[in-house]
């Protein structure tokens, strides 16, 4: 049981690492294509990779925070009437 969990964790980690690599590759490919930066140093590439990897590894936490905010907003809006959310305009639109 523990081995299966470790294997799943390793597969997930490997896919996060592969995804981070692909994102960084695509990013720098676009940067080079657009000509925004003439030289790329190793630190820039490593920092971009580690940033992407960190974001991928924290995606569940970030999604949880976003879902919490959306739920709170939905609860707040559920107390408003349709007229408060979408006020009716009495004037007819002018077509030119």
XYZ file of C-alpha atoms in Angstrom:
96
model
C 0.000 0.000 0.000
C 2.756 2.438 0.965
C 4.751 1.512 -2.143
C 1.769 2.284 -4.390
C 1.342 5.682 -2.751
C 5.057 6.396 -3.169
C 4.946 5.344 -6.818
C 1.925 7.592 -7.463
C 3.729 10.440 -5.734
C 6.834 9.870 -7.854
C 4.771 9.733 -11.050
C 2.987 12.950 -10.099
C 6.279 14.623 -9.262
C 7.840 13.468 -12.531
C 4.902 14.753 -14.521
C 5.093 18.096 -12.668
C 8.789 18.289 -13.487
C 8.143 17.408 -17.120
C 5.340 19.955 -17.338
C 7.545 22.638 -15.764
C 10.293 21.847 -18.274
C 7.866 22.110 -21.183
C 6.441 25.398 -19.892
C 9.900 26.927 -19.509
C 10.929 25.648 -22.928
C 7.836 27.152 -24.528
C 8.285 30.428 -22.640
C 11.895 30.916 -23.694
C 11.102 29.771 -27.223
C 8.519 32.574 -27.438
C 10.900 35.075 -25.824
C 13.565 34.218 -28.397
C 11.078 34.267 -31.277
C 9.725 37.664 -30.301
C 13.262 38.958 -29.756
C 12.488 40.374 -26.308
C 15.739 39.222 -24.820
C 18.934 38.717 -26.775
C 20.794 36.686 -24.182
C 19.550 34.173 -21.673
C 21.711 33.272 -18.725
C 21.545 29.991 -16.859
C 20.119 31.657 -13.744
C 17.121 32.954 -15.723
C 16.355 29.502 -17.047
C 16.790 27.790 -13.675
C 14.680 30.411 -11.887
C 11.916 30.083 -14.479
C 11.955 26.286 -14.135
C 11.859 26.374 -10.328
C 9.067 28.967 -10.381
C 6.967 26.858 -12.769
C 7.654 23.691 -10.767
C 6.706 25.400 -7.510
C 3.448 26.668 -8.978
C 2.604 23.209 -10.326
C 3.294 21.556 -6.983
C 1.098 24.105 -5.188
C -1.732 23.974 -7.729
C -4.068 22.052 -5.401
C -3.580 24.596 -2.618
C -4.085 27.534 -5.009
C -7.199 25.943 -6.507
C -8.570 25.349 -3.009
C -8.069 29.013 -2.121
C -9.755 30.123 -5.344
C -12.675 27.746 -4.770
C -13.076 29.134 -1.246
C -13.188 32.720 -2.562
C -15.686 31.801 -5.281
C -17.922 30.027 -2.751
C -17.831 33.065 -0.460
C -18.730 35.345 -3.373
C -21.590 33.038 -4.385
C -22.947 33.047 -0.824
C -22.801 36.834 -0.757
C -24.541 37.144 -4.122
C -27.202 34.581 -3.254
C -28.821 37.115 -0.916
C -29.272 39.677 -3.688
C -32.326 39.706 -5.883
C -32.134 39.414 -9.645
C -33.079 43.102 -9.948
C -30.149 44.079 -7.728
C -27.688 42.010 -9.713
C -29.093 42.824 -13.171
C -30.939 46.134 -13.019
C -33.505 46.704 -15.760
C -33.029 49.637 -18.096
C -36.325 51.332 -18.945
C -35.027 53.451 -21.807
C -35.001 51.903 -25.254
C -31.598 51.695 -26.932
C -30.876 54.257 -29.619
C -29.873 52.694 -32.922
C -27.905 54.933 -35.261
